[in-house]
PDB file of C-alpha atoms in Angstrom:
ATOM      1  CA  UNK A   1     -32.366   5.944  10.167  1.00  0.00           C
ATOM      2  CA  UNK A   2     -33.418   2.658  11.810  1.00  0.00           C
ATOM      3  CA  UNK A   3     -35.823   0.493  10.609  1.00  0.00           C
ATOM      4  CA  UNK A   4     -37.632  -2.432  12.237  1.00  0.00           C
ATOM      5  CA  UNK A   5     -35.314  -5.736  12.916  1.00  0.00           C
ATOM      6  CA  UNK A   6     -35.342  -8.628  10.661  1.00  0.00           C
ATOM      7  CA  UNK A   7     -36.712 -11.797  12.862  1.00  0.00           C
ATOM      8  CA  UNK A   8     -34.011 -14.468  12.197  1.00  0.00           C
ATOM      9  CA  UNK A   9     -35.290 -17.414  14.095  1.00  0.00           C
ATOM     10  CA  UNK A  10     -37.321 -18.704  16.420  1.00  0.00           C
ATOM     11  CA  UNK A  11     -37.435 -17.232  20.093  1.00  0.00           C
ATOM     12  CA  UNK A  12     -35.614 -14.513  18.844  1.00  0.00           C
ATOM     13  CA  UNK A  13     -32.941 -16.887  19.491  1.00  0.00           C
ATOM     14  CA  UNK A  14     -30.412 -15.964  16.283  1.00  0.00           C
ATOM     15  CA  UNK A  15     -30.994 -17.392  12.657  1.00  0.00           C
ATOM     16  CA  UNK A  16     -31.080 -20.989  12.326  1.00  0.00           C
ATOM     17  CA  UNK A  17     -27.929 -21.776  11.802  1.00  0.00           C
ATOM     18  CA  UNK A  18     -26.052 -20.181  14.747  1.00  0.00           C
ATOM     19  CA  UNK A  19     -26.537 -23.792  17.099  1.00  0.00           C
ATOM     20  CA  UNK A  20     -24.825 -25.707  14.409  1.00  0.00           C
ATOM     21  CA  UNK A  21     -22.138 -23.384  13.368  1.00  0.00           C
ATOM     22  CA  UNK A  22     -21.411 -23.493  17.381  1.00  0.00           C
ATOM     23  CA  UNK A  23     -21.802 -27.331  17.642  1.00  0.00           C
ATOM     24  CA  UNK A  24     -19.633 -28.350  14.878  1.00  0.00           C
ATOM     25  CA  UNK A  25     -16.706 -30.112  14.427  1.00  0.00           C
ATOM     26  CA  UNK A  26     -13.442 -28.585  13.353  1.00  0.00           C
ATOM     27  CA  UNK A  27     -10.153 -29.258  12.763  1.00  0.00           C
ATOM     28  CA  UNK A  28     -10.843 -32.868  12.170  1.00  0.00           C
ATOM     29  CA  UNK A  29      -9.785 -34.696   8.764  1.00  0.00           C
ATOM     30  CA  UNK A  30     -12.630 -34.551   6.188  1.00  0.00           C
ATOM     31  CA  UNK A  31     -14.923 -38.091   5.814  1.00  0.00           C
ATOM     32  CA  UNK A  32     -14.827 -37.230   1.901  1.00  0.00           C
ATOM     33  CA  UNK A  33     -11.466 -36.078   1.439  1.00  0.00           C
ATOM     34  CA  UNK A  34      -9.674 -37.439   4.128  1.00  0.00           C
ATOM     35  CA  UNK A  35      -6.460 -38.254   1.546  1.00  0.00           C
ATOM     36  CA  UNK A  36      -5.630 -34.834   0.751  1.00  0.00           C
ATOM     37  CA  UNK A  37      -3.460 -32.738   2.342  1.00  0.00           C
ATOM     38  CA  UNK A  38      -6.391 -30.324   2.991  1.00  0.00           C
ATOM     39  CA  UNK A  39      -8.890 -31.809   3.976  1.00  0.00           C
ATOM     40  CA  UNK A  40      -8.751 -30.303   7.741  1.00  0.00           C
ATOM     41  CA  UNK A  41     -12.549 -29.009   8.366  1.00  0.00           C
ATOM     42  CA  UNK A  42     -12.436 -25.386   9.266  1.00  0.00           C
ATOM     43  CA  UNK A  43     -15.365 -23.690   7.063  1.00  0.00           C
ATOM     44  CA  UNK A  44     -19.232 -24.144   7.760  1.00  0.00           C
ATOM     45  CA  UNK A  45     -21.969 -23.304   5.220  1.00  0.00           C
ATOM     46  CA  UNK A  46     -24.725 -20.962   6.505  1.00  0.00           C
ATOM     47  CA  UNK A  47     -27.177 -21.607   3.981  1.00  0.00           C
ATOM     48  CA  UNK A  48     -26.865 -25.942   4.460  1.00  0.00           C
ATOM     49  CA  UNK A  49     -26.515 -25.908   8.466  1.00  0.00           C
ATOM     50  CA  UNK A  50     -24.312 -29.369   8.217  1.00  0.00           C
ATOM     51  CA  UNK A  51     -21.237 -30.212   9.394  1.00  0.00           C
ATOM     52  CA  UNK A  52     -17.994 -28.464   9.021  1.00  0.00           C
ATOM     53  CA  UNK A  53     -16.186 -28.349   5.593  1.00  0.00           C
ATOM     54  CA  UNK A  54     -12.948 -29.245   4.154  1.00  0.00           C
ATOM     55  CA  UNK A  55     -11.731 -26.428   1.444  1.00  0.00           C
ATOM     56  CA  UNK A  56     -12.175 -29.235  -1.015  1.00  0.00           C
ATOM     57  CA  UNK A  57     -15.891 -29.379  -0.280  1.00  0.00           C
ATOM     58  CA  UNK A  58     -16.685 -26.080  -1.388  1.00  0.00           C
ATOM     59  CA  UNK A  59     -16.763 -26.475  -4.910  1.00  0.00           C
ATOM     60  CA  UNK A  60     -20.327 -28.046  -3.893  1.00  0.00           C
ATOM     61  CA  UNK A  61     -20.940 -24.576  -2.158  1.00  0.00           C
ATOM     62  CA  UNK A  62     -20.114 -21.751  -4.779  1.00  0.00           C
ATOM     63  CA  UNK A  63     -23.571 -19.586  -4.440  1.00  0.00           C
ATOM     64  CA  UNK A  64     -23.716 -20.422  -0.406  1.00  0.00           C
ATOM     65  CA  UNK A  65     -22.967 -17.916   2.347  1.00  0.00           C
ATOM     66  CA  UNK A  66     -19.347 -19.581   3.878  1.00  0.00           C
ATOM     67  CA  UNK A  67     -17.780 -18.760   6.729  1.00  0.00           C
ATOM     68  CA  UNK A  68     -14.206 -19.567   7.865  1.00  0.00           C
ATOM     69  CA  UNK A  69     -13.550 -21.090  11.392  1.00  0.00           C
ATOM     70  CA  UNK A  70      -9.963 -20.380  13.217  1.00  0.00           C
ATOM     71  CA  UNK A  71      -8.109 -21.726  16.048  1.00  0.00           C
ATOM     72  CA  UNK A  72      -6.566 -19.349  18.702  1.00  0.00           C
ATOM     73  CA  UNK A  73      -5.470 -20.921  22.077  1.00  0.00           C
ATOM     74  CA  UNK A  74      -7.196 -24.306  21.165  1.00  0.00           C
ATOM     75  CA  UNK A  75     -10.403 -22.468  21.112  1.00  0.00           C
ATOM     76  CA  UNK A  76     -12.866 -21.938  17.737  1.00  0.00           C
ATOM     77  CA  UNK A  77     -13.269 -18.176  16.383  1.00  0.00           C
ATOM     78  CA  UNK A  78     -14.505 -16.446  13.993  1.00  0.00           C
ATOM     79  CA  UNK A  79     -13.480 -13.039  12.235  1.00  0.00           C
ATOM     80  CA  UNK A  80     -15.899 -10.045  13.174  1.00  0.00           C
ATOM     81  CA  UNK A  81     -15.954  -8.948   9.357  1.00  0.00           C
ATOM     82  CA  UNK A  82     -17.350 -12.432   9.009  1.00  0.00           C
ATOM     83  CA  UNK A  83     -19.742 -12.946  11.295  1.00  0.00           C
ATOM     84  CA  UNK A  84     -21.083  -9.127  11.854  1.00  0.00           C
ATOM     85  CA  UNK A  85     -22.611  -9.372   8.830  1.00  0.00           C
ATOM     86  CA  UNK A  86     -25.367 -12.175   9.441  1.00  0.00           C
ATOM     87  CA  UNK A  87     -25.699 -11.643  13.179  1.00  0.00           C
ATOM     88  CA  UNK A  88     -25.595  -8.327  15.808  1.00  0.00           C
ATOM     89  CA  UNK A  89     -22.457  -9.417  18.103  1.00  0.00           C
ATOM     90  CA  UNK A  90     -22.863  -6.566  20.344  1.00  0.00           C
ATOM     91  CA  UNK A  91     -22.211  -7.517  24.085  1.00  0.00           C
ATOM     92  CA  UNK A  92     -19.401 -10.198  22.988  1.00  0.00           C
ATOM     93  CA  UNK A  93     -15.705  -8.880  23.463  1.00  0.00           C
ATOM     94  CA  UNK A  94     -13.524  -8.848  20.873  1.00  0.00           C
ATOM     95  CA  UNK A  95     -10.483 -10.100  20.476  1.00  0.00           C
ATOM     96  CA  UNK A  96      -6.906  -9.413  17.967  1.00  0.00           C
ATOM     97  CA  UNK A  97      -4.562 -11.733  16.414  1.00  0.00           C
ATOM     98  CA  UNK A  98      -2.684 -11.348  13.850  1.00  0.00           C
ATOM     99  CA  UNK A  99      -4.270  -8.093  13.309  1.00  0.00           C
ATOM    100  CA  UNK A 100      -7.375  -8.919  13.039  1.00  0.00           C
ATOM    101  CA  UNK A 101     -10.461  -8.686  15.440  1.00  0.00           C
ATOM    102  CA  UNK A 102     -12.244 -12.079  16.273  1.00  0.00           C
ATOM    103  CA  UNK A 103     -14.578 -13.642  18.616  1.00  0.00           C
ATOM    104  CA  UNK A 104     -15.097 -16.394  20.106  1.00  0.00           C
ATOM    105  CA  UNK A 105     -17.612 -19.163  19.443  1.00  0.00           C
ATOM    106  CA  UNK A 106     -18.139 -20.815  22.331  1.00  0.00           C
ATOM    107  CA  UNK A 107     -17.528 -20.576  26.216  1.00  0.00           C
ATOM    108  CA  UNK A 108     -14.502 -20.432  28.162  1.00  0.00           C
ATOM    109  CA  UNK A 109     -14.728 -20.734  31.693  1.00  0.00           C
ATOM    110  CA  UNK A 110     -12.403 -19.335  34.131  1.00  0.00           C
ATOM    111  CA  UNK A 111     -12.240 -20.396  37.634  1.00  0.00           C
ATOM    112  CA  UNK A 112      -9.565 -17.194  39.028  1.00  0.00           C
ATOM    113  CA  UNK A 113     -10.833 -13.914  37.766  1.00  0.00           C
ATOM    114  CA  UNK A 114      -7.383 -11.625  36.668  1.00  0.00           C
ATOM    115  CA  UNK A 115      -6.331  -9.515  39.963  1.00  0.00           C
ATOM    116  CA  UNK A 116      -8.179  -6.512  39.914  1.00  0.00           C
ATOM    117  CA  UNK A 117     -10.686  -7.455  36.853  1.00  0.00           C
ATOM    118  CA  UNK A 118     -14.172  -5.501  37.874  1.00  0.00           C
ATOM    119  CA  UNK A 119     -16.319  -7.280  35.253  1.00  0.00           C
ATOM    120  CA  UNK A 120     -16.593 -10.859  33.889  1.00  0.00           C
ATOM    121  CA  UNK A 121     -18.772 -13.160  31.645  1.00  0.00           C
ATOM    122  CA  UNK A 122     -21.956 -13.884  33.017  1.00  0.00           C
ATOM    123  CA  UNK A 123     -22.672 -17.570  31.860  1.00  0.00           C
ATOM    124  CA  UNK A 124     -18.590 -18.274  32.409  1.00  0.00           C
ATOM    125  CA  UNK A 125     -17.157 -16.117  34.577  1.00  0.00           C
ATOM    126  CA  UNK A 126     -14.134 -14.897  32.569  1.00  0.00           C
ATOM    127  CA  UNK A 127     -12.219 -11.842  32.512  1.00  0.00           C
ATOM    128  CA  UNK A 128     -14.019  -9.133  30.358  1.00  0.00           C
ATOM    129  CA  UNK A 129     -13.344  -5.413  29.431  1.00  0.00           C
ATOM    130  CA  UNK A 130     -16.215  -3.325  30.998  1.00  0.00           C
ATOM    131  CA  UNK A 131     -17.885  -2.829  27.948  1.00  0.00           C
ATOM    132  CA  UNK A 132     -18.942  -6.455  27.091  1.00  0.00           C
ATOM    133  CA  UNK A 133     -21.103  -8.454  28.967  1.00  0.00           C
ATOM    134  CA  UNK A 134     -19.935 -12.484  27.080  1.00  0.00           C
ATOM    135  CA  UNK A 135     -16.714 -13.574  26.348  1.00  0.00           C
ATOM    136  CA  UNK A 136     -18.178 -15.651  23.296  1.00  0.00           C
ATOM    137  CA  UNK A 137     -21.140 -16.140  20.727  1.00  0.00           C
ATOM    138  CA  UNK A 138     -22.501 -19.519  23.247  1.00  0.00           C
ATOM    139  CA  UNK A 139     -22.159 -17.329  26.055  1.00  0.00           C
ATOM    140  CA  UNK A 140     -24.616 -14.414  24.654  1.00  0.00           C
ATOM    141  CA  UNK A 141     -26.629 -17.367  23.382  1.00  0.00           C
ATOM    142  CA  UNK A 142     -27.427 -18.757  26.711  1.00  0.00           C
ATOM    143  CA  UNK A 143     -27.882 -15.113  28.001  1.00  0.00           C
ATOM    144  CA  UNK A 144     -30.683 -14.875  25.760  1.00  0.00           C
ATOM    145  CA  UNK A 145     -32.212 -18.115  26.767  1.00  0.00           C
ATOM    146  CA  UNK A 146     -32.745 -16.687  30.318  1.00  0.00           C
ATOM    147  CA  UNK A 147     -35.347 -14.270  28.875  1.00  0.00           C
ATOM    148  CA  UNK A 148     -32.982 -11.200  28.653  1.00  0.00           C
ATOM    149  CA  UNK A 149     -35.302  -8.258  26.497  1.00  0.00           C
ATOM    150  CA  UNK A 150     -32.117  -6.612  25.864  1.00  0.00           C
ATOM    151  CA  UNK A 151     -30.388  -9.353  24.026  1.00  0.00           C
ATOM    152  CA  UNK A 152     -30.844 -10.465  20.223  1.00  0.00           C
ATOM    153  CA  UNK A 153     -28.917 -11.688  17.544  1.00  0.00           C
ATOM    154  CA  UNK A 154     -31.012  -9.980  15.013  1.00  0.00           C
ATOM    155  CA  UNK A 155     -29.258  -7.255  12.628  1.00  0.00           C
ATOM    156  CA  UNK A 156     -31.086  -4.144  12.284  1.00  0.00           C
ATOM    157  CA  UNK A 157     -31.547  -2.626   8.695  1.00  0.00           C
ATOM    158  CA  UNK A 158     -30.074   0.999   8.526  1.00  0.00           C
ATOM    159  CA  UNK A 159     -32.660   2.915   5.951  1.00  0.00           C
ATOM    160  CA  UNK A 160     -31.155   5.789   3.779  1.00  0.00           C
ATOM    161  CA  UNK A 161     -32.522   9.306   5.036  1.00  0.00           C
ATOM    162  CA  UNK A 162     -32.558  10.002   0.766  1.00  0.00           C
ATOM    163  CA  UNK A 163     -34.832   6.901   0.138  1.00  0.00           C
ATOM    164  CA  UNK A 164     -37.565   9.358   2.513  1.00  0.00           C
ATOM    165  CA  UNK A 165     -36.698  12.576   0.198  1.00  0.00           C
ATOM    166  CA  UNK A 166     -36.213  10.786  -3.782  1.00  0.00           C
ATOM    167  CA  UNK A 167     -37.747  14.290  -4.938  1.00  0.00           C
ATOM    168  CA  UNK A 168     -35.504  15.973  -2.573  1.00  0.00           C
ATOM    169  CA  UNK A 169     -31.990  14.098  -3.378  1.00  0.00           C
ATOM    170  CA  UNK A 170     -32.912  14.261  -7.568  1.00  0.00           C
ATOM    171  CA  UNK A 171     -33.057  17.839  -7.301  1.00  0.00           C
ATOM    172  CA  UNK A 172     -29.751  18.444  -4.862  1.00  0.00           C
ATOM    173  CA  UNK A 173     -28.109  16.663  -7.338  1.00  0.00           C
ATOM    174  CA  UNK A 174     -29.276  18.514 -10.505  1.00  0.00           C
ATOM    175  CA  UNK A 175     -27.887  21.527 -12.163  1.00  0.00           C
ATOM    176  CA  UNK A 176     -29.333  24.619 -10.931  1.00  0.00           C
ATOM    177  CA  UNK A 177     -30.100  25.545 -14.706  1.00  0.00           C
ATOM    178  CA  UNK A 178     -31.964  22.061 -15.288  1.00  0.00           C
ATOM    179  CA  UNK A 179     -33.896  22.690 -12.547  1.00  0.00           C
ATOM    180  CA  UNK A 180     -35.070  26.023 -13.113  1.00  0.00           C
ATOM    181  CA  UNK A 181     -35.909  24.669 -16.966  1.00  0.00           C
ATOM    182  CA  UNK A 182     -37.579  22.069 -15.429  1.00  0.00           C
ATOM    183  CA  UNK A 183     -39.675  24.241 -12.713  1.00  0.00           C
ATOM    184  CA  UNK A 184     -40.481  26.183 -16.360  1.00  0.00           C
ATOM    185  CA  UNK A 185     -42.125  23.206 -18.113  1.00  0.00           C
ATOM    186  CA  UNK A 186     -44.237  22.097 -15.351  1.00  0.00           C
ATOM    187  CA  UNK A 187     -45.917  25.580 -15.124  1.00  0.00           C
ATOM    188  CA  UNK A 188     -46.474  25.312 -18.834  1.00  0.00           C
ATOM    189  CA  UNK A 189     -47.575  22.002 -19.201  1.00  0.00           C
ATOM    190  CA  UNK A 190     -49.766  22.318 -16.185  1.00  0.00           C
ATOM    191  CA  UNK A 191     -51.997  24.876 -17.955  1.00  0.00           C
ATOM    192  CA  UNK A 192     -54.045  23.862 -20.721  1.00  0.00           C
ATOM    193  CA  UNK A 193     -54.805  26.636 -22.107  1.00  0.00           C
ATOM    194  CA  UNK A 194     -53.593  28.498 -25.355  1.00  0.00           C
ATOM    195  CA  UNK A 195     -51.980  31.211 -23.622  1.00  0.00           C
ATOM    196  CA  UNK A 196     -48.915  29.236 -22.632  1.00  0.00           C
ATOM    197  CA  UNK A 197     -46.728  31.881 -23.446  1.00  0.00           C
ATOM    198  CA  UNK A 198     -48.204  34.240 -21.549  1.00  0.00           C
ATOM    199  CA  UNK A 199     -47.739  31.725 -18.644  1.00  0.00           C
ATOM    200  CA  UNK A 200     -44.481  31.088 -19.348  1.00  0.00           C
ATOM    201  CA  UNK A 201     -43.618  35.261 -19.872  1.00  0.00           C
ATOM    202  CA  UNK A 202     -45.392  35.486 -16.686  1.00  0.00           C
ATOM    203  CA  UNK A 203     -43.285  32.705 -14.795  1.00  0.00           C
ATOM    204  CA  UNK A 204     -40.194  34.118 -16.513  1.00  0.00           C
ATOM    205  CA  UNK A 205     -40.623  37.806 -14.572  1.00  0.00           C
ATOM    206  CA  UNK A 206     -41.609  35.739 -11.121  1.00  0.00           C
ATOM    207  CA  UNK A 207     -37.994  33.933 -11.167  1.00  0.00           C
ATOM    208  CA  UNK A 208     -36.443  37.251 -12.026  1.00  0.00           C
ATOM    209  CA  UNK A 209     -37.056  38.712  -8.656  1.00  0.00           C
ATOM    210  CA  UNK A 210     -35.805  35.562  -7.404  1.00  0.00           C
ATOM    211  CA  UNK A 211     -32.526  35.339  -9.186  1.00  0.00           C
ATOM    212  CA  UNK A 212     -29.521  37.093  -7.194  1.00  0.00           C
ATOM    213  CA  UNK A 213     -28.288  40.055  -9.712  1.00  0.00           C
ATOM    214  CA  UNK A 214     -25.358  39.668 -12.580  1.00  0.00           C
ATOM    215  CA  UNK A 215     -22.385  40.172 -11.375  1.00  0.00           C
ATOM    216  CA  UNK A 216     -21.918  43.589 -12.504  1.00  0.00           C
ATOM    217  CA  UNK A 217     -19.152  44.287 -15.686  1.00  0.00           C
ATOM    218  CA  UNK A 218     -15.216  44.865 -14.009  1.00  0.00           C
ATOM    219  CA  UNK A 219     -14.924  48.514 -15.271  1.00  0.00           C
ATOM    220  CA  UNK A 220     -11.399  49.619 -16.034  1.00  0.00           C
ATOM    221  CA  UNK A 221     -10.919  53.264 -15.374  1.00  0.00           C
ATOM    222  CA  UNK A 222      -7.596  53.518 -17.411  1.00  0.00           C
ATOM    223  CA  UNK A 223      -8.728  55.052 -20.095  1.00  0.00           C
ATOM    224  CA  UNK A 224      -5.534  55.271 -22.389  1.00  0.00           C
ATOM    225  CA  UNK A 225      -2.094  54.386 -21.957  1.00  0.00           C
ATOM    226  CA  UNK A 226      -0.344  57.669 -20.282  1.00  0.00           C
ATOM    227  CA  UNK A 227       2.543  59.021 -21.867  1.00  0.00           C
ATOM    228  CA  UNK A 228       6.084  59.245 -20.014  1.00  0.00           C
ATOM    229  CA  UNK A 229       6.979  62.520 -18.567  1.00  0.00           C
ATOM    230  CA  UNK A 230       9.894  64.622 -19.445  1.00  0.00           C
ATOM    231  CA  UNK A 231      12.916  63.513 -17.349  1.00  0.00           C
ATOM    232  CA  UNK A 232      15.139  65.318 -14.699  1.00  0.00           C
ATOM    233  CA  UNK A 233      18.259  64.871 -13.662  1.00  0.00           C
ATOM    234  CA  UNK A 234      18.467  64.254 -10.016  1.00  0.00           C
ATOM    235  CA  UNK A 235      20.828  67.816  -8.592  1.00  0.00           C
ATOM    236  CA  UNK A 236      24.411  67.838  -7.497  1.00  0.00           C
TER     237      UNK A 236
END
């Protein structure tokens, strides 16, 4: 089931952090850690909306949501396992490399559609499977800036069907015996009388009728072991 959508920003414009995960630097040596061999700047934190981090930087960062930024094609992305779990990227095409599906963070414009492409970006014009409508996180950002209804970035929390039913799911899962002990006790313990055990005898004969019948006794109807015959010899 569906529940209501959780409101991530302002505008309905994504989560706060979406503009500066898309307007960071990366791939640029790190002001802190500039003398190390790693200190190339290809992670941003979600939680402190700065600037991009080196991998030395996120011992500052343990507890914080982290996201990794790659380069494909001298262009930023961003694995879907990644980013699908903080914001809805329907509408935005995906992409594989290296076996894994990633999109795009910002735009890539494309002056010469592919011969015989049907459907394209809307804000930049490229090449697009008919399915998707942006080629890039920026792209679907800017569609939503032009007042699109049908565009958000907000995830939408999936409710359990059993958190509706807890009576319902205890007893599926429960032994048919423990239930039928149980069903006992509350029509004892719901009377306050003395005659409990007439209750009880009385609930006892109800579930009787209820109760599909005993598998009746396997009956064997060999009643002794018989005794060989006489033989005979076959004739000439």
């Amino acid at each position: 089931m569906v529940g209501p959508m959780i409101s991530m920003g302002n505008n309905d414009l994504g989560p706060p952090w979406l503009k500066p995960l898309l307007k960071a630097s990366y791939f640029i040596p790190c002001r802190t850690h500039g003398d190390s061999n790693k200190s190339e700047c290809n992670y941003f934190c979600l939680d402190c909306m700065g600037n991009a981090l080196c991998s030395l930087c996120l011992i500052h960062h343990r507890d914080h949501r982290i996201v990794q930024i790659r380069r494909s094609s001298y262009h930023n992305v961003i694995r879907v396992n990644e980013v699908q779990k903080h914001i809805d990227i329907s509408g935005v095409q995906h992409y594989v490399i290296n076996s894994a599906k990633i999109v795009f963070l910002n735009e890539r414009p494309q002056l010469r559609p592919g011969k015989g492409v049907t459907n394209t970006c809307e804000i930049c014009a490229r090449s697009l499977l008919d399915s998707f409508r942006f080629c890039s996180l920026g792209c679907k950002l800017e569609g939503m800036k032009r007042g699109d209804p049908d565009l958000t970035f907000n995830l939408r929390i999936k409710y359990n069907r059993d958190s509706f039913h807890n009576s319902e799911s205890e007893d599926s899962s429960t032994p048919k015996k423990l239930r039928m002990n149980r069903l006992i006790d509350t029509q004892i313990s719901s009377d306050g009388s003395k005659d409990s055990g007439e209750n009880y005898s009385r609930f006892n004969d109800e579930m009787a009728f209820n109760l599909s019948p005993a598998t009746p006794p396997i009956n064997s109807y060999r009643t002794g072991r018989r005794r060989k015959g006489i033989p005979h010899r076959a004739p000439f």
